[in-house]
Coordinates of C-alpha atoms in Angstrom, one line a residue:
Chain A
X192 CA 0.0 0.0 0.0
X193 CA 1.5 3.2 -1.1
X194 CA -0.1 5.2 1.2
X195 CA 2.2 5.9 4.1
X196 CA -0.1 6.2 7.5
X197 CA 1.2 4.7 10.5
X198 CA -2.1 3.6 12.8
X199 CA -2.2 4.7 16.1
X200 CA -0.5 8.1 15.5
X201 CA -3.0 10.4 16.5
X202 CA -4.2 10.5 13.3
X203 CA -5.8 14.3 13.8
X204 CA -3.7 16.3 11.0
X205 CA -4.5 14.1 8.0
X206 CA -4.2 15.4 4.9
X207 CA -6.5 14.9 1.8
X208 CA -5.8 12.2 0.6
X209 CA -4.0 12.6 -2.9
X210 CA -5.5 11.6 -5.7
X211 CA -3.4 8.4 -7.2
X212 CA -3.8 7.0 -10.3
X213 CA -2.0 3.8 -9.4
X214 CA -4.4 0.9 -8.1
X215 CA -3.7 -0.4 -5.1
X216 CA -2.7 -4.3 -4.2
X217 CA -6.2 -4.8 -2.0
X218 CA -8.2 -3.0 -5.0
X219 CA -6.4 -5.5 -7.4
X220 CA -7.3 -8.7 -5.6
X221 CA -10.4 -7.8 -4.8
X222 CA -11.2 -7.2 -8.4
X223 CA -9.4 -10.5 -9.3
X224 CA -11.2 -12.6 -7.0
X225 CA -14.8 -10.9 -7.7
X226 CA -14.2 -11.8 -11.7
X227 CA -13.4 -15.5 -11.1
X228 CA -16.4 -16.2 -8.7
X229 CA -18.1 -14.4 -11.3
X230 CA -16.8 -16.7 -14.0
X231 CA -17.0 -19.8 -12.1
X232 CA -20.6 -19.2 -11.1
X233 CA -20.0 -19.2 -7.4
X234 CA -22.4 -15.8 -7.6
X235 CA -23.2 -13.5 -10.2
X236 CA -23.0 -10.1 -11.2
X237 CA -26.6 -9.4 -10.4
X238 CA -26.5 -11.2 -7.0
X239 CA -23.5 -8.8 -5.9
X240 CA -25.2 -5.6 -7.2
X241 CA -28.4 -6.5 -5.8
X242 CA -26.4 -6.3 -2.4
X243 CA -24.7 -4.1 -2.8
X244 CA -27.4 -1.9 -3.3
X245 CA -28.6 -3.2 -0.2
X246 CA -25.3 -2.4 1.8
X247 CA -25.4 1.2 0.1
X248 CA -29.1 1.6 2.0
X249 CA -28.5 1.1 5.2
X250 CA -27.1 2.9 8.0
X251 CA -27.5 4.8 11.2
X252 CA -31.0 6.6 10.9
X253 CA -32.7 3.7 11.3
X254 CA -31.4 2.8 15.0
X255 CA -32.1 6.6 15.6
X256 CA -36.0 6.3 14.4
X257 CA -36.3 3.4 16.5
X258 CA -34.7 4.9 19.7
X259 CA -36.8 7.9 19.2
X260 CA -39.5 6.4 18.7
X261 CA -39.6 4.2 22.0
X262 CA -39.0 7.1 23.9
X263 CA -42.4 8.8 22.7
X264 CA -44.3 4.9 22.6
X265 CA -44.2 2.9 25.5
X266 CA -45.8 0.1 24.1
X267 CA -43.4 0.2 21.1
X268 CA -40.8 0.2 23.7
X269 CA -42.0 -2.9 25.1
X270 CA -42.1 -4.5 21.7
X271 CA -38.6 -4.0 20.8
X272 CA -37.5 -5.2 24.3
X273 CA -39.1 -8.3 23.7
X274 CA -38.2 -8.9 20.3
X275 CA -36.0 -6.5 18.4
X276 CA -36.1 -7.9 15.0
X277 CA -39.6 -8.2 15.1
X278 CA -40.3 -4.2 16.0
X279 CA -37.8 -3.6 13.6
X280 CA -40.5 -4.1 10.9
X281 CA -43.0 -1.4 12.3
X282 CA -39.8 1.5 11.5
X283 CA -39.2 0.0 7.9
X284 CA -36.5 -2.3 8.6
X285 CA -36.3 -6.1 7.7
X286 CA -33.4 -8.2 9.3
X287 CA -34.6 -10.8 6.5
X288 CA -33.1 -8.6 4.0
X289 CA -31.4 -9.2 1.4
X290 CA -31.7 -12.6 0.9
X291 CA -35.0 -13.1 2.5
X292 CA -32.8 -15.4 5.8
X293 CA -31.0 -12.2 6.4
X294 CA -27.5 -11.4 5.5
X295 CA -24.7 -13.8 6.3
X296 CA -22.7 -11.9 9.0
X297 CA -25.6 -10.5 11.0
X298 CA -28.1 -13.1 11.8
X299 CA -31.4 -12.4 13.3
X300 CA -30.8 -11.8 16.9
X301 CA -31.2 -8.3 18.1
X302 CA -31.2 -6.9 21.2
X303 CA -31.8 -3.9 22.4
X304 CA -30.3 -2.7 25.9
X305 CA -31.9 -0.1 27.6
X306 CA -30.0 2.4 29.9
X307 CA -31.1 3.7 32.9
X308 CA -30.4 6.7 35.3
X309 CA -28.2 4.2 36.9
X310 CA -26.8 1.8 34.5
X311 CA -24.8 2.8 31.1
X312 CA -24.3 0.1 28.2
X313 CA -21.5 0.2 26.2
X314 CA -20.6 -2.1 23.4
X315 CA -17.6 -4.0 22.0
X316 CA -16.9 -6.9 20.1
X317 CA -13.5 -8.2 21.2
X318 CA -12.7 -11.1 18.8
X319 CA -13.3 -9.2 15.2
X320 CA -16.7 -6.3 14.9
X321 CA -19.8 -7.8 14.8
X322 CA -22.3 -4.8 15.0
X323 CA -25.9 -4.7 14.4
X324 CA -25.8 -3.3 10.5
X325 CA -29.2 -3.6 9.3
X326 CA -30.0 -1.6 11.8
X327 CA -26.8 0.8 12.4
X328 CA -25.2 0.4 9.1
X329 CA -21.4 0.1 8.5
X330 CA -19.5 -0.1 11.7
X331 CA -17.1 2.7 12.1
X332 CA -13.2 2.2 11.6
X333 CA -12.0 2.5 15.4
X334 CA -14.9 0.1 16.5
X335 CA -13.1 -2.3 14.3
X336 CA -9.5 -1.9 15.9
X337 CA -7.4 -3.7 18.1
X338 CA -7.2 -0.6 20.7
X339 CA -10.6 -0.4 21.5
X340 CA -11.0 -4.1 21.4
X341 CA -8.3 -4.4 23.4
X342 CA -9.5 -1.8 26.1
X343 CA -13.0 -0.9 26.9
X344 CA -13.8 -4.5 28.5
X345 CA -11.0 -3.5 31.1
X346 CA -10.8 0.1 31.3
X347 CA -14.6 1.1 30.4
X348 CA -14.6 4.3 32.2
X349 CA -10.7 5.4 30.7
X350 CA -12.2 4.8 27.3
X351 CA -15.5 6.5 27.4
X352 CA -13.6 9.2 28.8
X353 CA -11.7 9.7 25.6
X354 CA -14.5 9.6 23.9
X355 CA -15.9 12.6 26.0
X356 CA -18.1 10.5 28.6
X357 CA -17.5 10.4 31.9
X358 CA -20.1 8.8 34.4
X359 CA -19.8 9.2 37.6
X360 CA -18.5 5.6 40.0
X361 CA -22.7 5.4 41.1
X362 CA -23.7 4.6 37.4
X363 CA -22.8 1.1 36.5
X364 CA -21.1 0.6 33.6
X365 CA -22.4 -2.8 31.6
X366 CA -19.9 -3.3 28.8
X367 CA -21.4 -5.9 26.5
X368 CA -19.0 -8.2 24.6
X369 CA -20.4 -9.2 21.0
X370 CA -19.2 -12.2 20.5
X371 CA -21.5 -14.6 19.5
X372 CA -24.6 -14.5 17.0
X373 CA -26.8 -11.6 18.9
X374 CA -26.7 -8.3 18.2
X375 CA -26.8 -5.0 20.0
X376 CA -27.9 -1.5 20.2
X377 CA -28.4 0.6 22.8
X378 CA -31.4 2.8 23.9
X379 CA -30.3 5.7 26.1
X380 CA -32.3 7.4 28.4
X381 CA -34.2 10.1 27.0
X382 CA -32.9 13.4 28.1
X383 CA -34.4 16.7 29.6
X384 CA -35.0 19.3 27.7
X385 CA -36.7 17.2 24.9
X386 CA -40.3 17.5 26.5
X387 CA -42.5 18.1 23.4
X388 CA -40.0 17.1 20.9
X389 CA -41.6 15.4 17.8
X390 CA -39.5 11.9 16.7
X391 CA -37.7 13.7 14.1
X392 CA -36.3 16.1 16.5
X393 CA -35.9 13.1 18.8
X394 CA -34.3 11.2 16.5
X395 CA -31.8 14.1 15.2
X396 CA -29.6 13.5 18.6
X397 CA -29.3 9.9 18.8
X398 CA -26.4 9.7 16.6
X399 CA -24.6 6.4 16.2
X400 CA -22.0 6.9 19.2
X401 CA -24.9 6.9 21.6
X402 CA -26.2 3.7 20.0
X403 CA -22.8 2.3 20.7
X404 CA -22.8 3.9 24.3
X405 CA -19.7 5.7 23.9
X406 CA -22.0 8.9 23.9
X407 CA -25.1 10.3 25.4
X408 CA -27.7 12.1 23.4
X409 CA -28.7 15.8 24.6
X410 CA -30.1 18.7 22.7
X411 CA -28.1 20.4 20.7
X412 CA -25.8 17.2 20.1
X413 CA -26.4 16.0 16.3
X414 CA -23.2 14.6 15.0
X415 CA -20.2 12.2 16.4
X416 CA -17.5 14.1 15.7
X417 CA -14.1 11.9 15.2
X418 CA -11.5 13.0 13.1
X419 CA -12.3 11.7 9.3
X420 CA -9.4 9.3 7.3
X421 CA -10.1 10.1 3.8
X422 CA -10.2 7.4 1.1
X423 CA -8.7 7.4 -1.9
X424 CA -11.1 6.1 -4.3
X425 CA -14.5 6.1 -1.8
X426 CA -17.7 4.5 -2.3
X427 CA -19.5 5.5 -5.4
X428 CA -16.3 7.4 -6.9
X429 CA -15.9 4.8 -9.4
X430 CA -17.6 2.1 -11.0
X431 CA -16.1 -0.3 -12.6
Chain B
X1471 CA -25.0 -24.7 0.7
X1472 CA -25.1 -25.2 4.7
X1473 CA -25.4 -21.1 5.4
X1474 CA -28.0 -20.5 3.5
X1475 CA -30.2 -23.3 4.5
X1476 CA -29.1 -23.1 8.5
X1477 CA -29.7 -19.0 8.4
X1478 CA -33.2 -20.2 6.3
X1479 CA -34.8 -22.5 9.0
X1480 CA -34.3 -22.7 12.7
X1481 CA -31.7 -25.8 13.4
X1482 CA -32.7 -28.5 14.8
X1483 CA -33.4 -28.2 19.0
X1484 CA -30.7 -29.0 21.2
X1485 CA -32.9 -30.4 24.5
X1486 CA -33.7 -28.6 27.3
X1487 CA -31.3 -25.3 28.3
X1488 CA -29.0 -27.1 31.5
X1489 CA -29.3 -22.9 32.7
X1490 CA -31.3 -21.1 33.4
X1491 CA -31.5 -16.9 34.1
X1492 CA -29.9 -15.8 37.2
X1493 CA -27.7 -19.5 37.5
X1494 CA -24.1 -19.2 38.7
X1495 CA -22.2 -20.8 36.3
X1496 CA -18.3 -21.1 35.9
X1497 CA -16.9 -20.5 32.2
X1498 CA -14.5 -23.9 30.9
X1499 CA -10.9 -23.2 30.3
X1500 CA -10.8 -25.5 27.4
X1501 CA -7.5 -25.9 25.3
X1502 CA -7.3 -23.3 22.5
X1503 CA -6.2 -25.2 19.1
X1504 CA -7.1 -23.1 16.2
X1505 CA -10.4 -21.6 16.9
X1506 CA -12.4 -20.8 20.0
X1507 CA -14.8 -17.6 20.7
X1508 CA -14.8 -18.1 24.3
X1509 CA -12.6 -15.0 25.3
X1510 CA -9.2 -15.9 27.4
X1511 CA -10.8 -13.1 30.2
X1512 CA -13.6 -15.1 31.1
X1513 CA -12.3 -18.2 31.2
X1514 CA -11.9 -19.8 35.0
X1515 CA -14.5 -16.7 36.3
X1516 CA -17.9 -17.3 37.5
X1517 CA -20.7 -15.2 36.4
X1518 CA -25.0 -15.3 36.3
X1519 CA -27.0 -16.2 33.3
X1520 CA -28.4 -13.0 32.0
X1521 CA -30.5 -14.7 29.4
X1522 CA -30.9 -17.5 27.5
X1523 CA -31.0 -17.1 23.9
X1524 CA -31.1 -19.1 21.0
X1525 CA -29.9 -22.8 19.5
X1526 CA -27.0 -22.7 16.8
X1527 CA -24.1 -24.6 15.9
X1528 CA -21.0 -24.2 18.3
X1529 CA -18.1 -21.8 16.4
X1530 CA -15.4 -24.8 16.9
X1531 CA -17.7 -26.3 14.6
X1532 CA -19.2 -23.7 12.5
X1533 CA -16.0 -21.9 11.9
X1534 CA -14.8 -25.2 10.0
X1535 CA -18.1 -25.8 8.3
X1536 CA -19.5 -28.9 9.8
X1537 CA -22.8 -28.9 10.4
X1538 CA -24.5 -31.0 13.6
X1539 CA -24.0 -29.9 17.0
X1540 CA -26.6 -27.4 18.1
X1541 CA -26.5 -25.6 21.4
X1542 CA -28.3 -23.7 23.5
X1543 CA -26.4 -20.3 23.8
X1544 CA -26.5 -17.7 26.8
X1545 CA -25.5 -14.1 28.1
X1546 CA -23.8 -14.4 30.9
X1547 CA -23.0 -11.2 33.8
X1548 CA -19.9 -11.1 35.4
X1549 CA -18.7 -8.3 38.0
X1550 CA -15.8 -6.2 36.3
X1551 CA -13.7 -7.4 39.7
X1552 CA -14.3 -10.8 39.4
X1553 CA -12.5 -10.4 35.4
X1554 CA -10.0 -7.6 36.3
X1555 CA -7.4 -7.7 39.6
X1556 CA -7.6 -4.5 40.5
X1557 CA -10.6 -3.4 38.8
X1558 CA -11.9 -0.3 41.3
X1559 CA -15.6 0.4 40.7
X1560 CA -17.7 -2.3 42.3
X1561 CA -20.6 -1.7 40.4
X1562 CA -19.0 -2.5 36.9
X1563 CA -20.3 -5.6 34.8
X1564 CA -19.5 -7.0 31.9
X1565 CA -22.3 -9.6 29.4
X1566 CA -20.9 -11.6 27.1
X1567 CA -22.1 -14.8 25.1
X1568 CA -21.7 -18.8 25.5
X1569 CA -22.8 -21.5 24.4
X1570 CA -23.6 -24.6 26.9
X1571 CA -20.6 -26.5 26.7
X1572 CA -18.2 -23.6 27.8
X1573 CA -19.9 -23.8 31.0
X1574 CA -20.7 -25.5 34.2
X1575 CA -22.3 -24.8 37.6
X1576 CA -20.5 -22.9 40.2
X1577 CA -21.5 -23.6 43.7
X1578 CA -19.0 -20.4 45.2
Chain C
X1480 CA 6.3 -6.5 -13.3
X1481 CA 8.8 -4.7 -10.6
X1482 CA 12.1 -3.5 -11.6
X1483 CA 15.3 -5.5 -9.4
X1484 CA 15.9 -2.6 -7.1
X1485 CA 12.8 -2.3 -6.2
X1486 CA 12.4 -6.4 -5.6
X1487 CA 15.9 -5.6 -3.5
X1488 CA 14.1 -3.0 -0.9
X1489 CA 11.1 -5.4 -0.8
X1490 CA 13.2 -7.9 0.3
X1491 CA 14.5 -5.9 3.2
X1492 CA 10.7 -5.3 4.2
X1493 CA 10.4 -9.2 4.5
X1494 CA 13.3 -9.4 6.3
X1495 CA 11.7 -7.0 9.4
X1496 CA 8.8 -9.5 9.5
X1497 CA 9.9 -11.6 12.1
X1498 CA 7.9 -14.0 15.6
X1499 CA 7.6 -11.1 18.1
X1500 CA 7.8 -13.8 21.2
X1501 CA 10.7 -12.0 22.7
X1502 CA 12.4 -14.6 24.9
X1503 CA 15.6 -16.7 23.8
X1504 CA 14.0 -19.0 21.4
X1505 CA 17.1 -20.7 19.9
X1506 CA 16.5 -24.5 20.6
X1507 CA 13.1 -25.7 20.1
X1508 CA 13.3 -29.1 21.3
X1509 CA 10.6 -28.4 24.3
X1510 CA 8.9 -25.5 25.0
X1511 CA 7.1 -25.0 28.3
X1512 CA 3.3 -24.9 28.1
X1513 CA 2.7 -21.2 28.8
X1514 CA 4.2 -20.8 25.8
X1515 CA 2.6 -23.3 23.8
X1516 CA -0.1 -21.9 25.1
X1517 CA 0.6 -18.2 23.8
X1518 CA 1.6 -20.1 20.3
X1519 CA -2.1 -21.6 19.9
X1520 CA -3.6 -18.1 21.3
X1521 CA -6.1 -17.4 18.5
X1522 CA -4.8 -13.6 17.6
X1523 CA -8.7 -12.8 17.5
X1524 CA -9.2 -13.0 20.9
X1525 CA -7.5 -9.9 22.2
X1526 CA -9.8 -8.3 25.2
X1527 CA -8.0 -7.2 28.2
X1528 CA -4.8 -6.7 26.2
X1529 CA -2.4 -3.6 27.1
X1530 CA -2.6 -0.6 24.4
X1531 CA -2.0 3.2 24.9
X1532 CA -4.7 5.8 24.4
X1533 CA -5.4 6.7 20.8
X1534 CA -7.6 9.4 18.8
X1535 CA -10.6 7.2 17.6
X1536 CA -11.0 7.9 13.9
X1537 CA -13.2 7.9 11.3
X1538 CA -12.7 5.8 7.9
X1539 CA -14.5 6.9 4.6
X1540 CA -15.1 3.7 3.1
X1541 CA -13.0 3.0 0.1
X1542 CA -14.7 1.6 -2.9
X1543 CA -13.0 -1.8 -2.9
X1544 CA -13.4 -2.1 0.6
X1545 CA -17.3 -2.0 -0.3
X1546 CA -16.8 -4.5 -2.7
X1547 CA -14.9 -7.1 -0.7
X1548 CA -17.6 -6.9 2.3
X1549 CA -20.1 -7.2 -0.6
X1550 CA -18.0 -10.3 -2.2
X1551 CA -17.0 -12.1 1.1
X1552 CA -21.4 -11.8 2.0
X1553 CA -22.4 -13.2 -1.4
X1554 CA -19.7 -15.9 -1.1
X1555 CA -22.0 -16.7 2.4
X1556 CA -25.3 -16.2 0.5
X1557 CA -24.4 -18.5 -2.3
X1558 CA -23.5 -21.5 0.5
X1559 CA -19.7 -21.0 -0.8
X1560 CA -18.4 -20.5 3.1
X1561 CA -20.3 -19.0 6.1
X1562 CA -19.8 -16.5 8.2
X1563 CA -17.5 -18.1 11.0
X1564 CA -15.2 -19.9 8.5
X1565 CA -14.8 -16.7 7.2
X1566 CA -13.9 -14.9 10.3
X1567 CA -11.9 -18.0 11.2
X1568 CA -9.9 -17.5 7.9
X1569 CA -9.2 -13.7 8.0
X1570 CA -9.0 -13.0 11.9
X1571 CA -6.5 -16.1 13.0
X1572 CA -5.3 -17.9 10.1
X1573 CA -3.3 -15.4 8.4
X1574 CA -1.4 -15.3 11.9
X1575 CA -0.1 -12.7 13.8
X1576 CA 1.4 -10.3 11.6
X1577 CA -0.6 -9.9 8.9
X1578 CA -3.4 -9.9 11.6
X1579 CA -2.2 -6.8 12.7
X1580 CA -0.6 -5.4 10.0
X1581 CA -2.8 -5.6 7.4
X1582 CA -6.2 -3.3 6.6
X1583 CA -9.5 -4.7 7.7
X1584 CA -11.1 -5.6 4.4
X1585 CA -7.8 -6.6 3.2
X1586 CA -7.7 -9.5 5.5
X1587 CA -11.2 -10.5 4.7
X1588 CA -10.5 -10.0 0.4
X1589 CA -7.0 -12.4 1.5
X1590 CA -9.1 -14.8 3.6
X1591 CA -12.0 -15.5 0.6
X1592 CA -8.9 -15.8 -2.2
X1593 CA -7.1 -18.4 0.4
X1594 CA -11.0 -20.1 0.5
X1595 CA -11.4 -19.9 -3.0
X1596 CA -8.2 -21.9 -3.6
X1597 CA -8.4 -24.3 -0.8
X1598 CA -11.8 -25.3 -1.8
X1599 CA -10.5 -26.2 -4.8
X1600 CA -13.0 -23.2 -6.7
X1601 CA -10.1 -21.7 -8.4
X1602 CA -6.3 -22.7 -9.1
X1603 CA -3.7 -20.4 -7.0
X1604 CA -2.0 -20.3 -10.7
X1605 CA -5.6 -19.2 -12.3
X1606 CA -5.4 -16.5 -9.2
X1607 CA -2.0 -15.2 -9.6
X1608 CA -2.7 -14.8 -13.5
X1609 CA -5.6 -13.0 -12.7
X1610 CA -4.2 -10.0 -10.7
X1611 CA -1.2 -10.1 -13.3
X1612 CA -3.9 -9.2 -15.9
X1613 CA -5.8 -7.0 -13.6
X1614 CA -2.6 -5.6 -13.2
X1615 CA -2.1 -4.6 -16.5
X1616 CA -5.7 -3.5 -17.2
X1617 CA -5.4 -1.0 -14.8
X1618 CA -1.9 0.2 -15.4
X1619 CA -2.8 0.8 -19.0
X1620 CA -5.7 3.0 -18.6

């Protein structure tokens, strides 16, 4: 790879990436092993657009419809408690898609944690990133690296810190490790100052780091703000 | 043509779950040869079913494509301190997953 | 097709790969079980581990990297692996180093290749003939 980033450097004062004509080793093999499934008839073209298309729709919105809408529906609340996947449905999202027995990686177990004045949830998943995508989308590059795999089961509260939260020792801290075949999300607790808020304005501050647990919603609050790695070629720059 | 088919229909059922929710239970410190997803920190520490889940294939098995052996899988609590020496904030848990045969009763 | 110099510095760069187990590990006859036992560690499992604060970034996902989730999902759809094999492949079996030195996607693009080929799908020699001609495509537009 040509492009010279050490990881773990702090990473803040990135330049834009160049542009670079040259293609990469990782964009080579991947086209090289997409063409021979292709012509071996292990998938086909259609099959990978088709989910592709699928991959391109989903993403964070969704988990932030869902959250805002069990704040303002008590009974939905109760629904997605009991079975995630399930209420899923009732905001426009179907863990059976796109292959009508769901997507490989994800399965069909969600559940959703709910936080409480006195107990925080926070989420890993320590062996590689499994992370609930019909529901949250892609999962973002540090959620995927060894440093926060490595550290938030042990040092929770030194972690969340750097991400800006800090509970205080009263509030337990419930990191959940997603290892296995369920999924998770959280649902924070609603905070003040949103009496009279309609969903959408709900839904507006429950960006994706909250639905990790590594943030808490409050007004005002209506992006996660990391620094940003550009690519080089990104999604939809190029179609080949 | 296993994923497709196991993802399609629910596998077949295990038995009866051995645990049940709020059990003590002790996570096995099996040998590690090429593939586990029972985490080296919870192994040899006791914790309480949270919840029991769902029946799949064991990742041993799954990870090396054999069908067969269904289990019964669980989330299991443990206390931050019971994980971590040191750990200072007694409150602190931590859930992770297992399936049955990583675990036995703890009478502590 | 590199020019000999540059194949000369590559070299070098293999030659910095090395077993980071730093204890005297000259005569292998026995080795005592604690260290077996960090041998047969599955590099996956990493929890509890020591690392040093860092800046938590953001990633704009790369087009390829798209394509290989996309790929390595389809390759589950179509009953050609599942989703454990696959993290069985990309997460420990590459080992250690390229574990952690080696982008996300591009372990899971180098575990469906290794898949491809040990299944018997496709012929390494069919492979590396393959990116050779990708290869060129590319370096001709």
């Amino acid at each position: 790879m040509s492009h010279a980033h050490t990881p773990g450097n702090g990473g803040a004062e990135h330049p834009a990436a160049p542009t670079v004509d040259e293609i990469t080793d990782f964009e080579v093999l991947e086209i090289a092993v997409r063409e021979l499934a292709i012509e071996h008839g292990l998938f086909t073209a259609e099959d990978h657009r088709r989910f592709t298309e699928w991959a391109e729709s989903i993403g964070p919105a969704a988990g932030s419809r869902l959250v805002a809408k069990a704040w303002v529906d008590p009974a939905f609340k109760e629904r997605v408690l009991k079975d995630a996947v399930k209420a899923c449905k009732e905001i426009g999202i179907d863990w059976a898609e796109p292959t009508g027995f769901g997507t490989p990686s994800d399965y069909m177990n969600l559940r959703v944690l709910e936080d409480t004045p006195t107990l925080h949830h926070v989420i890993v998943c320590t062996l590689c990133s499994c992370y609930p995508r019909p529901l949250l989308g892609m999962s973002p590059e540090w959620y995927r690296t060894t440093n926060y795999r490595r550290r938030l089961v042990r040092w929770p509260r030194q972690v969340l810190a750097e991400f800006g939260l800090v509970l205080p020792p009263e509030v337990e801290i419930r990191v959940e490790d997603s290892n296995q075949k369920c999924r998770f999300m959280v649902l924070p607790v609603r905070p003040a100052g949103t009496e009279n808020w309609t969903e959408e304005q709900l839904a507006e501050i429950v960006t994706r780091d909250c639905m990790i647990g590594v943030a808490l919603p409050r007004p005002g609050r209506t992006a996660d703000v990391h620094p940003m790695h550009r690519a080089r070629r990104p999604v939809g720059s190029s179609r080949d | 043509m296993r994923e497709s088919e196991s993802r399609g229909t629910p596998p077949a059922a295990a038995g009866k779950a051995r645990f049940k929710v709020g059990d003590r239970v002790r996570v096995k410190d099996l040998p590690n040869l090429f593939y586990s997803r029972t985490q080296m920190y919870v192994r040899g520490a006791v914790g309480t079913i949270a919840a029991c889940t769902y029946q799949d294939l064991i990742p041993e098995d799954e990870a090396f494509n054999r069908d067969g052996r269904i289990e019964q899988y669980y989330i299991v609590r443990f206390r931050q301190k019971d994980l971590w020496p040191g750990y200072p904030f007694d409150n602190d848990t931590l859930q992770t997953e297992s399936p049955e045969r990583w675990l036995e009763p703890a009478d502590d | 097709m590199a020019g000999r110099e540059e194949l000369v510095q590559q070299q070098e760069i293999i030659s910095f790969l090395q077993p980071a187990l730093h204890m005297p590990q000259n005569w292998n006859y026995e080795l005592a079980s604690p260290v077996v036992k960090a041998y047969l560690h599955p590099p996956h499992d990493v929890g509890g581990q020591f690392d040093v604060p860092a800046i938590y970034e953001e990633k704009e996902e790369e087009q390829w990297e798209l394509n290989t989730y996309v790929t390595c999902e389809v390759l589950g759809w179509r009953g050609i692996w599942n989703s454990e094999e696959r993290r069985r492949r990309a997460d420990n079996d590459l080992g250690y180093a390229m574990y952690l030195g080696i982008p996300y996607y591009g372990r899971w693009i180098l575990a469906a290749a290794r898949m491809l080929v040990d299944k018997k799908h496709i012929a390494l020699s069919e492979l590396i003939e393959k990116i050779a001609e990708v290869k060129a495509r590319y370096a001709r537009k």
